[in-house]
Coordinates of C-alpha atoms in Angstrom, one line a residue:
X1 CA -47.1 -34.0 -62.8
X2 CA -48.4 -34.7 -66.3
X3 CA -49.1 -38.4 -66.3
X4 CA -51.7 -39.9 -63.9
X5 CA -49.7 -41.3 -60.9
X6 CA -52.7 -42.6 -59.0
X7 CA -52.2 -46.3 -59.7
X8 CA -48.5 -46.3 -59.2
X9 CA -48.7 -44.6 -55.8
X10 CA -51.6 -46.8 -54.7
X11 CA -49.6 -49.9 -55.6
X12 CA -46.6 -48.6 -53.5
X13 CA -48.9 -48.0 -50.5
X14 CA -50.5 -51.4 -50.8
X15 CA -47.1 -53.1 -51.0
X16 CA -45.7 -51.4 -47.9
X17 CA -45.8 -53.4 -44.6
X18 CA -46.6 -51.9 -41.2
X19 CA -44.2 -49.2 -40.3
X20 CA -42.6 -48.9 -43.7
X21 CA -42.1 -45.5 -45.5
X22 CA -43.6 -44.7 -48.8
X23 CA -41.2 -42.0 -49.9
X24 CA -42.0 -39.3 -52.5
X25 CA -38.9 -37.6 -54.0
X26 CA -39.1 -34.0 -54.8
X27 CA -41.5 -33.4 -57.7
X28 CA -45.1 -33.0 -58.8
X29 CA -47.4 -36.1 -58.6
X30 CA -50.8 -36.0 -60.2
X31 CA -53.7 -38.1 -58.7
X32 CA -57.2 -38.5 -60.1
X33 CA -58.8 -40.5 -57.3
X34 CA -58.3 -40.9 -53.6
X35 CA -55.3 -42.9 -52.3
X36 CA -56.5 -45.4 -49.7
X37 CA -54.4 -46.3 -46.7
X38 CA -55.4 -49.5 -45.0
X39 CA -52.2 -50.3 -43.2
X40 CA -49.9 -48.5 -40.7
X41 CA -47.5 -46.8 -43.1
X42 CA -45.6 -43.5 -43.3
X43 CA -46.2 -41.1 -46.2
X44 CA -43.1 -38.9 -46.4
X45 CA -42.0 -36.3 -48.9
X46 CA -39.0 -33.9 -49.1
X47 CA -40.6 -30.8 -47.9
X48 CA -43.1 -28.0 -48.7
X49 CA -40.8 -25.5 -50.4
X50 CA -40.9 -24.1 -53.9
X51 CA -38.0 -21.8 -54.9
X52 CA -37.7 -19.6 -58.0
X53 CA -40.4 -21.6 -59.8
X54 CA -38.5 -24.9 -59.3
X55 CA -40.1 -27.7 -57.2
X56 CA -37.8 -28.1 -54.2
X57 CA -40.3 -30.2 -52.3
X58 CA -43.1 -32.8 -52.9
X59 CA -46.3 -31.7 -54.4
X60 CA -49.4 -33.9 -54.8
X61 CA -51.9 -32.4 -57.2
X62 CA -55.5 -33.6 -56.9
X63 CA -57.6 -33.2 -60.1
X64 CA -60.9 -34.6 -58.9
X65 CA -63.5 -32.1 -57.7
X66 CA -64.9 -34.6 -55.2
X67 CA -62.2 -37.1 -54.1
X68 CA -60.0 -37.1 -51.0
X69 CA -56.2 -37.0 -51.6
X70 CA -55.7 -39.7 -48.9
X71 CA -58.4 -41.7 -47.2
X72 CA -57.3 -43.6 -44.0
X73 CA -59.3 -46.7 -43.3
X74 CA -57.1 -48.4 -40.8
X75 CA -57.3 -47.9 -37.1
X76 CA -53.5 -48.1 -36.8
X77 CA -51.0 -45.3 -36.7
X78 CA -50.3 -43.5 -40.0
X79 CA -47.6 -40.8 -40.4
X80 CA -47.8 -37.9 -43.0
X81 CA -45.0 -35.5 -43.3
X82 CA -43.1 -33.0 -45.5
X83 CA -45.3 -32.6 -48.6
X84 CA -47.9 -30.4 -50.2
X85 CA -51.4 -31.3 -51.3
X86 CA -53.2 -29.0 -53.8
X87 CA -56.7 -29.4 -55.1
X88 CA -58.4 -27.8 -58.1
X89 CA -60.5 -24.7 -58.0
X90 CA -64.2 -25.5 -57.4
X91 CA -63.9 -28.5 -55.1
X92 CA -67.4 -29.7 -54.0
X93 CA -66.2 -32.6 -51.7
X94 CA -63.1 -34.4 -50.5
X95 CA -60.4 -33.7 -47.9
X96 CA -56.7 -33.5 -48.1
X97 CA -56.5 -36.2 -45.5
X98 CA -59.6 -38.1 -44.3
X99 CA -59.7 -40.5 -41.3
X100 CA -62.6 -42.8 -41.7
X101 CA -62.0 -46.3 -40.3
X102 CA -64.7 -48.9 -40.9
X103 CA -65.0 -49.5 -37.2
X104 CA -63.7 -47.7 -34.1
X105 CA -61.2 -44.9 -34.1
X106 CA -57.9 -44.3 -35.8
X107 CA -55.2 -44.2 -33.1
X108 CA -52.0 -42.2 -32.7
X109 CA -51.7 -40.9 -36.3
X110 CA -49.5 -37.9 -37.0
X111 CA -49.5 -35.1 -39.5
X112 CA -46.3 -33.0 -39.5
X113 CA -45.0 -30.2 -41.7
X114 CA -47.7 -30.7 -44.3
X115 CA -49.4 -28.1 -46.5
X116 CA -53.0 -28.7 -47.7
X117 CA -54.5 -26.2 -50.2
X118 CA -57.8 -25.7 -52.0
X119 CA -59.5 -28.9 -50.8
X120 CA -63.1 -29.0 -49.7
X121 CA -61.9 -29.9 -46.1
X122 CA -58.3 -29.7 -45.2
X123 CA -58.4 -32.6 -42.7
X124 CA -61.5 -34.5 -41.8
X125 CA -61.7 -36.9 -38.8
X126 CA -64.9 -38.7 -39.8
X127 CA -64.6 -41.8 -37.7
X128 CA -63.1 -40.4 -34.6
X129 CA -59.4 -40.3 -33.6
X130 CA -57.4 -41.1 -30.5
X131 CA -54.2 -39.1 -29.8
X132 CA -54.1 -37.6 -33.3
X133 CA -51.4 -34.9 -33.6
X134 CA -51.4 -32.2 -36.3
X135 CA -48.3 -30.1 -36.0
X136 CA -46.4 -27.3 -37.9
X137 CA -48.8 -27.6 -40.8
X138 CA -50.6 -25.1 -43.1
X139 CA -54.2 -25.5 -44.3
X140 CA -55.3 -22.9 -46.7
X141 CA -58.1 -21.8 -49.0
X142 CA -60.4 -24.7 -48.1
X143 CA -64.0 -24.6 -49.3
X144 CA -65.8 -25.7 -46.1
X145 CA -63.6 -26.5 -43.1
X146 CA -59.9 -26.3 -42.4
X147 CA -60.1 -29.2 -39.9
X148 CA -63.4 -31.0 -39.2
X149 CA -63.5 -33.2 -36.1
X150 CA -66.6 -35.4 -36.1
X151 CA -67.7 -39.0 -36.3
X152 CA -70.1 -41.0 -38.5
X153 CA -69.7 -44.6 -37.4
X154 CA -72.6 -46.1 -35.3
X155 CA -71.4 -46.9 -31.8
X156 CA -68.4 -44.7 -32.0
X157 CA -69.1 -42.0 -29.5
X158 CA -65.8 -40.3 -28.8
X159 CA -64.1 -37.9 -31.1
X160 CA -61.0 -38.8 -29.1
X161 CA -57.9 -36.8 -28.4
X162 CA -56.9 -34.4 -31.1
X163 CA -54.0 -31.9 -30.7
X164 CA -53.4 -29.1 -33.2
X165 CA -50.1 -27.4 -32.5
X166 CA -48.2 -24.7 -34.3
X167 CA -50.5 -24.7 -37.4
X168 CA -51.8 -22.0 -39.7
X169 CA -55.4 -22.4 -40.8
X170 CA -56.5 -19.6 -43.1
X171 CA -59.0 -18.7 -45.8
X172 CA -58.4 -15.2 -47.0
X173 CA -58.4 -16.0 -50.7
X174 CA -61.4 -18.2 -51.0
X175 CA -63.2 -16.0 -48.5
X176 CA -66.4 -18.0 -48.3
X177 CA -65.5 -21.0 -46.1
X178 CA -67.4 -21.9 -43.0
X179 CA -65.0 -23.0 -40.3
X180 CA -61.3 -22.9 -39.5
X181 CA -61.9 -25.8 -37.1
X182 CA -65.3 -27.5 -36.7
X183 CA -65.8 -29.8 -33.7
X184 CA -69.0 -31.8 -33.6
X185 CA -68.2 -34.5 -31.0
X186 CA -66.9 -35.0 -27.5
X187 CA -63.5 -36.1 -26.3
X188 CA -60.4 -34.0 -25.8
X189 CA -59.5 -31.3 -28.3
X190 CA -56.4 -29.1 -27.8
X191 CA -55.5 -26.2 -30.0
X192 CA -52.3 -24.4 -29.1
X193 CA -49.8 -22.0 -30.7
X194 CA -51.8 -21.7 -33.9
X195 CA -53.2 -19.0 -36.2
X196 CA -56.8 -19.1 -37.4
X197 CA -57.6 -16.4 -40.1
X198 CA -60.7 -15.9 -42.2
X199 CA -63.8 -18.2 -42.5
X200 CA -67.2 -17.5 -40.9
X201 CA -66.0 -19.1 -37.6
X202 CA -62.5 -19.5 -36.4
X203 CA -63.4 -22.4 -34.0
X204 CA -66.9 -23.8 -33.7
X205 CA -68.2 -26.4 -31.4
X206 CA -71.5 -27.8 -32.8
X207 CA -72.1 -30.6 -30.3
X208 CA -74.1 -33.4 -31.8
X209 CA -72.4 -36.7 -31.3
X210 CA -70.0 -37.9 -28.6
X211 CA -69.8 -37.8 -24.8
X212 CA -68.7 -35.0 -22.6
X213 CA -65.2 -33.8 -23.2
X214 CA -62.5 -31.1 -22.8
X215 CA -61.5 -28.2 -25.0
X216 CA -58.2 -26.4 -24.4
X217 CA -57.6 -23.4 -26.7
X218 CA -54.5 -21.5 -25.7
X219 CA -51.7 -19.2 -27.1
X220 CA -53.5 -18.8 -30.5
X221 CA -54.0 -15.9 -32.8
X222 CA -57.6 -15.5 -34.1
X223 CA -58.2 -13.0 -36.8
X224 CA -60.6 -11.7 -39.5
X225 CA -63.6 -14.0 -39.1
X226 CA -66.9 -13.1 -40.7
X227 CA -69.2 -14.0 -37.8
X228 CA -67.5 -15.5 -34.7
X229 CA -64.0 -16.0 -33.4
X230 CA -65.0 -18.9 -31.2
X231 CA -68.6 -20.2 -30.9
X232 CA -69.6 -23.0 -28.6
X233 CA -73.1 -24.5 -29.1
X234 CA -75.1 -27.7 -29.6
X235 CA -76.5 -29.2 -32.7
X236 CA -80.0 -30.2 -31.7
X237 CA -78.9 -32.9 -29.2
X238 CA -79.0 -32.5 -25.4
X239 CA -75.4 -33.4 -24.9
X240 CA -73.2 -31.8 -22.2
X241 CA -69.6 -30.7 -22.4
X242 CA -67.7 -30.4 -19.2
X243 CA -64.4 -28.5 -19.4
X244 CA -63.3 -25.5 -21.5
X245 CA -60.2 -23.4 -21.1
X246 CA -59.6 -20.4 -23.4
X247 CA -56.4 -18.7 -22.3
X248 CA -53.7 -16.3 -23.5
X249 CA -55.0 -15.9 -27.0
X250 CA -55.1 -12.8 -29.2
X251 CA -58.3 -11.8 -31.0
X252 CA -58.0 -9.3 -33.8
X253 CA -61.1 -8.6 -35.9
X254 CA -61.7 -6.2 -38.7
X255 CA -65.4 -6.3 -37.9
X256 CA -66.9 -7.2 -41.2
X257 CA -70.6 -6.7 -41.7
X258 CA -72.3 -9.5 -39.9
X259 CA -69.6 -10.1 -37.3
X260 CA -71.1 -10.9 -33.9
X261 CA -68.7 -12.0 -31.1
X262 CA -65.1 -13.1 -30.5
X263 CA -66.4 -15.7 -28.0
X264 CA -70.0 -16.9 -27.8
X265 CA -71.5 -19.6 -25.7
X266 CA -74.9 -20.3 -27.3
X267 CA -78.0 -21.1 -25.3
X268 CA -78.8 -24.8 -25.3
X269 CA -80.9 -27.5 -23.8
X270 CA -80.7 -28.1 -20.9
X271 CA -79.6 -24.8 -19.5
X272 CA -76.0 -25.2 -18.3
X273 CA -75.2 -27.8 -20.9
X274 CA -71.6 -26.4 -21.0
X275 CA -69.9 -26.4 -17.6
X276 CA -66.6 -25.4 -16.0
X277 CA -65.4 -22.7 -18.3
X278 CA -62.3 -20.5 -17.8
X279 CA -61.6 -17.5 -20.0
X280 CA -58.3 -15.9 -18.9
X281 CA -55.4 -13.9 -20.1
X282 CA -56.8 -13.1 -23.5
X283 CA -56.3 -9.9 -25.4
X284 CA -59.2 -8.6 -27.5
X285 CA -57.8 -6.0 -29.9
X286 CA -61.1 -4.9 -31.4
X287 CA -64.3 -4.7 -29.5
X288 CA -67.4 -5.0 -31.7
X289 CA -70.5 -2.9 -31.7
X290 CA -73.1 -2.8 -28.8
X291 CA -75.5 -5.0 -30.8
X292 CA -73.4 -8.0 -29.8
X293 CA -71.1 -8.6 -26.8
X294 CA -67.5 -9.3 -27.5
X295 CA -67.8 -12.2 -25.0
X296 CA -71.4 -13.4 -25.1
X297 CA -72.3 -15.8 -22.3
X298 CA -75.8 -16.9 -23.2
X299 CA -75.3 -20.3 -21.4
X300 CA -72.9 -22.1 -19.2
X301 CA -72.5 -23.1 -15.5
X302 CA -69.4 -22.3 -13.6
X303 CA -67.8 -19.6 -15.7
X304 CA -64.7 -17.6 -14.8
X305 CA -63.8 -14.6 -17.0
X306 CA -60.7 -13.0 -15.4
X307 CA -57.5 -11.2 -16.4
X308 CA -58.5 -10.4 -20.0
X309 CA -57.8 -7.1 -21.8
X310 CA -60.4 -5.4 -23.9
X311 CA -59.3 -2.6 -26.3
X312 CA -61.8 0.0 -27.6
X313 CA -59.8 0.9 -30.7
X314 CA -62.3 3.6 -31.7
X315 CA -65.3 1.4 -32.3
X316 CA -68.6 3.2 -31.6
X317 CA -70.6 1.8 -28.7
X318 CA -68.6 -1.3 -27.9
X319 CA -69.9 -4.0 -25.6
X320 CA -67.2 -6.1 -23.8
X321 CA -69.0 -8.8 -21.7
X322 CA -72.7 -9.8 -21.9
X323 CA -74.7 -12.6 -20.5
X324 CA -78.1 -14.3 -20.9
X325 CA -80.5 -16.0 -18.4
X326 CA -79.0 -19.5 -18.9
X327 CA -75.5 -18.4 -17.6
X328 CA -75.1 -19.2 -13.9
X329 CA -72.3 -19.2 -11.3
X330 CA -70.3 -16.6 -13.2
X331 CA -67.2 -14.8 -11.8
X332 CA -66.0 -11.7 -13.7
X333 CA -62.8 -10.5 -12.1
X334 CA -59.8 -8.2 -12.8
X335 CA -60.5 -7.6 -16.4
X336 CA -58.9 -4.5 -18.0
X337 CA -60.9 -2.2 -20.3
X338 CA -58.8 0.2 -22.4
X339 CA -60.5 3.5 -23.3
X340 CA -64.0 2.2 -22.5
X341 CA -66.6 4.0 -20.4
X342 CA -69.0 2.4 -17.9
X343 CA -71.7 1.5 -20.3
X344 CA -69.4 -0.3 -22.6
X345 CA -68.2 -3.0 -20.2
X346 CA -71.1 -5.2 -19.1
X347 CA -74.5 -6.1 -20.2
X348 CA -75.5 -8.8 -17.7
X349 CA -78.7 -10.7 -17.2
X350 CA -80.3 -11.5 -13.8
X351 CA -78.5 -13.7 -11.4
X352 CA -75.2 -13.9 -13.1
X353 CA -73.1 -14.3 -9.9
X354 CA -70.0 -12.4 -8.8
X355 CA -68.3 -9.3 -10.2
X356 CA -64.9 -8.1 -9.0
X357 CA -63.2 -5.1 -10.6
X358 CA -60.5 -2.6 -10.0
X359 CA -61.1 0.2 -7.4
X360 CA -62.7 3.5 -8.3
X361 CA -64.1 2.3 -11.7
X362 CA -67.8 2.9 -12.3
X363 CA -69.4 -0.1 -14.0
X364 CA -72.2 -0.5 -16.4
X365 CA -75.8 -1.0 -15.2
X366 CA -76.1 -4.6 -14.2
X367 CA -79.8 -5.1 -14.8
X368 CA -82.0 -7.1 -12.4
X369 CA -80.1 -9.5 -10.3
X370 CA -81.7 -12.5 -8.6
X371 CA -81.8 -12.4 -4.8
X372 CA -78.8 -14.3 -3.6
X373 CA -76.4 -13.0 -6.3
X374 CA -73.2 -11.6 -4.9
X375 CA -71.9 -8.4 -6.3
X376 CA -68.5 -7.5 -4.9
X377 CA -66.9 -4.1 -4.3
X378 CA -63.3 -3.6 -5.6
X379 CA -62.0 -4.1 -2.1
X380 CA -63.6 -7.6 -2.1
X381 CA -66.3 -6.7 0.4
X382 CA -69.8 -7.7 -0.7
X383 CA -72.0 -4.8 -1.8
X384 CA -74.8 -5.8 0.6
X385 CA -78.1 -4.0 0.5
X386 CA -76.9 -0.6 1.5
X387 CA -75.4 1.7 -1.1
X388 CA -71.7 2.3 -0.8
X389 CA -70.7 -1.0 0.6
X390 CA -67.0 -0.3 0.2
X391 CA -64.5 1.5 -1.9
X392 CA -65.5 1.4 -5.6
X393 CA -68.8 -0.5 -4.9
X394 CA -70.3 -1.9 -8.0
X395 CA -73.9 -2.6 -7.2
X396 CA -76.4 -3.4 -4.4
X397 CA -78.9 -6.1 -4.1
X398 CA -82.0 -6.6 -2.0
X399 CA -84.9 -9.0 -1.4
X400 CA -86.9 -7.8 -4.3
X401 CA -84.3 -9.1 -6.8
X402 CA -83.1 -5.8 -8.1
X403 CA -79.7 -4.2 -8.4
X404 CA -78.7 -0.7 -9.2
X405 CA -75.5 0.8 -10.4
X406 CA -73.7 3.0 -7.8
X407 CA -70.6 5.0 -8.1
X408 CA -67.5 5.0 -6.0

């Protein structure tokens, strides 16, 4: 950890043939420039543990303020496992591991049991990736992004299949980072069994490059973001995205100044740019103030929000679910609101679609609904123009495109 090990390590990587292991015994290795991987090799250490001040695992210390630790330029499979990367304070560029093949996508690479600390980006997928797996890893105190999934190569239009499983991505010490996960392209992205803490955004889609794709975000813990837990939006390009499942997650916010929503679908062009969205089985432990909806549906076509639990937790004037004029074909059903009154549940724009809720619960004013919207009573009969309409009726609609709240 005193001498510069960059050249020796690079020579070992260059000498390895496809499939061979470049093994790092326990100890501290100092590098002053990026290590380039242009072949299908395995980078393996002895673990990520440090006990009683002694180095029990493999630590790679980056001294450059701008360089990657590892830059992958091959399209072939590379394995990283069982080591720690630590950068210097004040990084202005450079990822712990960066995938940036000259052409096409890197395919089937794996990152297991790896800890990446104090880098500008923890992991950056700059050239797209197919079947990339990041598992049981910790990415901490990054400057900009924990994981950034995008692409920069001309003609490469698919951010591929990326699975993030059992990872902890957190920035509570640096405190000024932008994203736990930033996703700018299409393809399939799966985030499961992971914890996202800190940053302005836990997970952000800022769709610029790439075709339509699928996002699956399930069984995660999302906590202490400064602005959004999850935000799904475009980046100035009229791309569509077709499938989103957000299920069985726990959201816990301490509602810092400037926090807006746990889940936001941002209005884009064209309206309905995001389609086929399911939000189910999530628990929202802290509902933010009425100025912003906890779930904000400003766009989207074919949205199901069902079986979620919203906890008041003493916040003044919370607002659970809100929508904008670009949201269409929305089903809100069987959500549970804990210690929340009628006006704290919904703030819905015209023509949202269908609402189904438990019997005997008076709902918030639903605003003006377009003629043809279906507002259901809790016994699943439609609240047709007459008031009442069934046990626990929610609203009525008529030919002048208005709806009024009615009580059970």
